[in-house]
GROMACS .gro file of C-alpha atoms in nm:
model
  235
    1MET     CA    1  -0.018  -0.024  -0.006
    2LEU     CA    2   0.253   0.230   0.014
    3VAL     CA    3   0.487   0.158  -0.257
    4MET     CA    4   0.171   0.244  -0.490
    5PHE     CA    5   0.076   0.521  -0.211
    6LEU     CA    6   0.464   0.696  -0.334
    7ARG     CA    7   0.467   0.507  -0.579
    8ARG     CA    8   0.081   0.767  -0.717
    9VAL     CA    9   0.269   1.101  -0.531
   10ALA     CA   10   0.556   1.037  -0.726
   11GLY     CA   11   0.348   1.039  -1.082
   12SER     CA   12   0.252   1.425  -0.963
   13PHE     CA   13   0.516   1.571  -0.837
   14PRO     CA   14   0.793   1.462  -1.033
   15HIS     CA   15   1.077   1.588  -0.788
   16SER     CA   16   0.975   1.321  -0.575
   17ARG     CA   17   0.979   1.055  -0.896
   18ARG     CA   18   1.386   1.136  -0.907
   19LEU     CA   19   1.429   1.129  -0.502
   20LEU     CA   20   1.207   0.823  -0.536
   21SER     CA   21   1.465   0.608  -0.763
   22SER     CA   22   1.698   0.743  -0.619
   23SER     CA   23   1.705   0.574  -0.248
   24SER     CA   24   1.507   0.315  -0.342
   25ASN     CA   25   1.779   0.036  -0.157
   26SER     CA   26   1.887   0.242   0.187
   27ARG     CA   27   1.546   0.283   0.509
   28HIS     CA   28   1.716   0.578   0.603
   29ASP     CA   29   1.670   0.797   0.239
   30VAL     CA   30   1.318   0.618   0.206
   31SER     CA   31   1.229   0.807   0.559
   32SER     CA   32   1.439   1.118   0.350
   33THR     CA   33   1.230   1.138   0.051
   34ILE     CA   34   0.889   1.124   0.297
   35MET     CA   35   0.998   1.340   0.459
   36GLU     CA   36   0.998   1.515   0.179
   37LEU     CA   37   0.772   1.428   0.015
   38ASN     CA   38   0.474   1.505   0.325
   39LYS     CA   39   0.603   1.827   0.293
   40GLU     CA   40   0.489   1.854  -0.116
   41MET     CA   41   0.163   1.714   0.015
   42GLU     CA   42   0.126   2.010   0.215
   43SER     CA   43   0.185   2.316   0.035
   44VAL     CA   44  -0.079   2.096  -0.230
   45PHE     CA   45  -0.325   2.077   0.027
   46GLY     CA   46  -0.261   2.244   0.314
   47GLU     CA   47  -0.229   1.946   0.626
   48PRO     CA   48   0.029   1.694   0.640
   49PRO     CA   49  -0.083   1.313   0.570
   50SER     CA   50  -0.186   1.078   0.821
   51SER     CA   51   0.081   0.991   1.080
   52TYR     CA   52   0.025   0.629   0.985
   53LEU     CA   53   0.134   0.683   0.621
   54ALA     CA   54   0.520   0.868   0.735
   55SER     CA   55   0.488   0.588   0.967
   56SER     CA   56   0.410   0.314   0.713
   57VAL     CA   57   0.819   0.176   0.667
   58THR     CA   58   0.952   0.135   1.026
   59ASP     CA   59   0.663  -0.060   1.140
   60GLU     CA   60   0.542  -0.221   0.834
   61HIS     CA   61   0.818  -0.544   1.030
   62VAL     CA   62   0.562  -0.551   1.298
   63VAL     CA   63   0.282  -0.479   1.156
   64ALA     CA   64   0.369  -0.772   0.982
   65GLN     CA   65   0.438  -0.937   1.297
   66GLU     CA   66   0.124  -0.855   1.484
   67PRO     CA   67  -0.146  -1.193   1.394
   68GLN     CA   68   0.120  -1.452   1.510
   69ALA     CA   69   0.186  -1.245   1.795
   70ALA     CA   70  -0.138  -1.203   1.909
   71SER     CA   71  -0.225  -1.613   1.792
   72ARG     CA   72   0.037  -1.697   2.002
   73LYS     CA   73  -0.025  -1.530   2.336
   74GLU     CA   74  -0.425  -1.635   2.225
   75ARG     CA   75  -0.240  -2.016   2.352
   76GLU     CA   76   0.029  -1.925   2.563
   77SER     CA   77  -0.331  -1.750   2.853
   78LEU     CA   78  -0.537  -2.062   2.754
   79ILE     CA   79  -0.232  -2.348   2.920
   80GLY     CA   80  -0.397  -2.480   3.173
   81LEU     CA   81  -0.718  -2.427   3.124
   82THR     CA   82  -0.744  -2.802   3.062
   83HIS     CA   83  -1.070  -2.777   3.171
   84VAL     CA   84  -1.211  -2.647   2.878
   85GLY     CA   85  -1.316  -2.681   2.530
   86ASN     CA   86  -1.244  -2.501   2.177
   87THR     CA   87  -1.529  -2.312   2.206
   88GLY     CA   88  -1.484  -2.225   2.578
   89GLU     CA   89  -1.764  -2.598   2.709
   90ALA     CA   90  -1.650  -2.760   2.989
   91GLN     CA   91  -1.491  -3.092   2.932
   92MET     CA   92  -1.316  -3.380   3.087
   93VAL     CA   93  -0.975  -3.488   2.997
   94ASP     CA   94  -0.826  -3.710   2.764
   95VAL     CA   95  -0.522  -3.823   2.943
   96SER     CA   96  -0.477  -4.136   2.773
   97LEU     CA   97  -0.143  -4.054   2.571
   98LYS     CA   98  -0.032  -3.945   2.959
   99GLY     CA   99   0.279  -4.152   3.054
  100SER     CA  100   0.124  -4.352   3.401
  101THR     CA  101   0.305  -4.256   3.729
  102LYS     CA  102   0.348  -4.310   4.106
  103ARG     CA  103   0.168  -4.032   4.247
  104THR     CA  104   0.066  -3.889   4.552
  105ALA     CA  105  -0.067  -3.611   4.731
  106ILE     CA  106  -0.106  -3.435   5.072
  107ALA     CA  107  -0.396  -3.225   5.164
  108SER     CA  108  -0.410  -3.103   5.524
  109CYS     CA  109  -0.792  -2.905   5.723
  110LYS     CA  110  -0.845  -2.729   6.008
  111VAL     CA  111  -1.140  -2.692   6.233
  112ILE     CA  112  -1.234  -2.457   6.525
  113LEU     CA  113  -1.465  -2.578   6.721
  114GLY     CA  114  -1.407  -2.373   7.044
  115LYS     CA  115  -1.325  -2.514   7.440
  116LYS     CA  116  -1.662  -2.592   7.494
  117VAL     CA  117  -1.693  -2.836   7.177
  118TYR     CA  118  -1.289  -2.960   7.168
  119ASP     CA  119  -1.354  -3.080   7.638
  120LEU     CA  120  -1.596  -3.216   7.528
  121VAL     CA  121  -1.453  -3.408   7.231
  122LEU     CA  122  -1.149  -3.470   7.441
  123ALA     CA  123  -1.343  -3.665   7.682
  124ASN     CA  124  -1.524  -3.829   7.395
  125GLN     CA  125  -1.869  -3.714   7.510
  126ILE     CA  126  -2.023  -3.602   7.240
  127ALA     CA  127  -2.385  -3.773   7.142
  128LYS     CA  128  -2.297  -3.942   6.816
  129GLY     CA  129  -1.975  -4.102   6.951
  130ASP     CA  130  -1.648  -4.107   6.824
  131VAL     CA  131  -1.522  -3.800   6.658
  132LEU     CA  132  -1.232  -3.834   6.512
  133SER     CA  133  -1.287  -4.181   6.387
  134VAL     CA  134  -1.609  -4.160   6.251
  135ALA     CA  135  -1.420  -3.860   5.999
  136LYS     CA  136  -1.133  -4.067   5.882
  137ILE     CA  137  -1.340  -4.332   5.795
  138ALA     CA  138  -1.538  -4.035   5.685
  139GLY     CA  139  -1.272  -3.912   5.449
  140ILE     CA  140  -1.093  -4.212   5.306
  141THR     CA  141  -1.425  -4.289   5.123
  142GLY     CA  142  -1.464  -3.978   5.052
  143ALA     CA  143  -1.162  -3.985   4.877
  144LYS     CA  144  -1.277  -4.367   4.672
  145HIS     CA  145  -1.584  -4.142   4.568
  146THR     CA  146  -1.408  -3.784   4.432
  147SER     CA  147  -1.485  -3.865   4.079
  148SER     CA  148  -1.910  -3.831   4.208
  149LEU     CA  149  -1.833  -3.445   4.311
  150ILE     CA  150  -1.613  -3.343   4.126
  151PRO     CA  151  -1.772  -3.342   3.762
  152LEU     CA  152  -1.456  -3.334   3.527
  153CYS     CA  153  -1.286  -3.564   3.753
  154HIS     CA  154  -1.112  -3.896   3.656
  155ASN     CA  155  -1.245  -4.272   3.803
  156ILE     CA  156  -0.908  -4.292   3.945
  157THR     CA  157  -0.805  -4.676   4.168
  158LEU     CA  158  -0.678  -4.547   4.469
  159ASN     CA  159  -0.329  -4.777   4.605
  160HIS     CA  160  -0.383  -4.553   4.965
  161VAL     CA  161  -0.545  -4.329   5.110
  162ARG     CA  162  -0.448  -4.227   5.506
  163VAL     CA  163  -0.633  -3.931   5.730
  164ASP     CA  164  -0.510  -3.787   6.005
  165LEU     CA  165  -0.682  -3.588   6.301
  166THR     CA  166  -0.530  -3.427   6.597
  167LEU     CA  167  -0.644  -3.217   6.870
  168ASN     CA  168  -0.496  -2.862   6.908
  169PRO     CA  169  -0.533  -2.735   7.238
  170GLU     CA  170  -0.357  -2.369   7.143
  171ASP     CA  171  -0.662  -2.345   6.920
  172TRP     CA  172  -0.928  -2.586   7.061
  173SER     CA  173  -0.898  -2.721   6.656
  174VAL     CA  174  -0.854  -3.066   6.550
  175SER     CA  175  -0.638  -3.024   6.247
  176VAL     CA  176  -0.697  -3.276   5.961
  177GLU     CA  177  -0.424  -3.429   5.674
  178GLY     CA  178  -0.519  -3.648   5.399
  179GLU     CA  179  -0.291  -3.890   5.173
  180ALA     CA  180  -0.399  -4.087   4.864
  181THR     CA  181  -0.136  -4.268   4.680
  182SER     CA  182  -0.182  -4.391   4.350
  183THR     CA  183  -0.055  -4.507   3.967
  184GLY     CA  184  -0.172  -4.388   3.727
  185LYS     CA  185  -0.173  -4.099   3.363
  186THR     CA  186  -0.358  -3.827   3.571
  187GLY     CA  187  -0.299  -3.657   3.968
  188VAL     CA  188  -0.429  -3.745   4.308
  189GLU     CA  189  -0.440  -3.360   4.522
  190MET     CA  190  -0.831  -3.349   4.444
  191GLU     CA  191  -0.834  -3.743   4.678
  192ALA     CA  192  -0.682  -3.590   4.911
  193MET     CA  193  -0.867  -3.236   4.901
  194THR     CA  194  -1.129  -3.406   4.933
  195ALA     CA  195  -1.037  -3.676   5.156
  196VAL     CA  196  -0.996  -3.345   5.465
  197SER     CA  197  -1.296  -3.176   5.383
  198VAL     CA  198  -1.550  -3.418   5.340
  199ALA     CA  199  -1.387  -3.492   5.716
  200GLY     CA  200  -1.384  -3.183   5.869
  201LEU     CA  201  -1.738  -3.195   5.766
  202THR     CA  202  -1.806  -3.472   5.951
  203VAL     CA  203  -1.613  -3.312   6.244
  204TYR     CA  204  -1.845  -3.016   6.224
  205ASP     CA  205  -2.232  -3.274   6.187
  206MET     CA  206  -2.125  -3.515   6.487
  207CYS     CA  207  -2.051  -3.096   6.730
  208LYS     CA  208  -2.278  -2.928   6.524
  209ALA     CA  209  -2.567  -2.945   6.790
  210ALA     CA  210  -2.299  -2.871   7.073
  211SER     CA  211  -2.232  -2.496   6.875
  212LYS     CA  212  -2.284  -2.366   6.557
  213ASP     CA  213  -1.983  -2.204   6.583
  214ILE     CA  214  -1.750  -2.454   6.408
  215VAL     CA  215  -1.536  -2.267   6.186
  216ILE     CA  216  -1.351  -2.563   5.873
  217THR     CA  217  -1.087  -2.354   5.790
  218ASP     CA  218  -0.779  -2.366   5.548
  219ILE     CA  219  -0.889  -2.649   5.275
  220ARG     CA  220  -0.540  -2.595   5.123
  221LEU     CA  221  -0.247  -2.864   4.881
  222GLU     CA  222   0.018  -2.926   5.101
  223SER     CA  223   0.232  -3.130   4.828
  224LYS     CA  224   0.241  -3.352   4.581
  225THR     CA  225   0.467  -3.580   4.386
  226GLY     CA  226   0.452  -3.750   4.017
  227GLY     CA  227   0.353  -3.679   3.620
  228LYS     CA  228   0.450  -3.386   3.414
  229SER     CA  229   0.408  -3.088   3.588
  230GLY     CA  230   0.719  -3.318   3.843
  231ASP     CA  231   0.676  -3.229   4.265
  232TRP     CA  232   0.576  -2.954   4.451
  233SER     CA  233   0.568  -2.874   4.799
  234ARG     CA  234   0.419  -2.578   4.960
  235GLN     CA  235   0.705  -2.502   5.245
   0.00000   0.00000   0.00000
């Protein structure tokens, strides 16, 4: 477009034609020629040409690369959104081509009971029974049903699930830690987090008759191993 424009203007101004032909092999000379053409156009039309035309020689390589750069940025922005399809719909990730590795994940949460409920749990005087034992079994069961609870999770075979609950007298709480292990093509982070979540909910359910002020907090992944992303730890 710029070349056609220059040729058209040069055809109207002989002096410009001479400048264009003598400087076609040099970017610096072309820029000088454009400045001369701008002055001639301003003298004829009373105003300079648009800044886009004046700068198109130096910027044309940038313009040519913009679509490719934009496309690359769009692709990079979608990295990690593996549960989103090309048209934005939810989808279950196809892991058939991934290799099987040993995978582990550890998660945790805290259940803040308050002094009254804490003392009842410590003394095993909650009406529903042994809070920590029931919550432990509930957490293990929850891990095994993760794919039924989280729509896009794969139904995987678990090698082992561990759920531990510890009473903390300093803040009258229960610390819950869950671990899930598997050998397969996808991780077990959700299984570990589901285990501690269900265990925490069970503690609440067992104790809610004694208090409604119980708070389940800090549900989080602590560490994971295996898979393409490798090992990760919160520490």
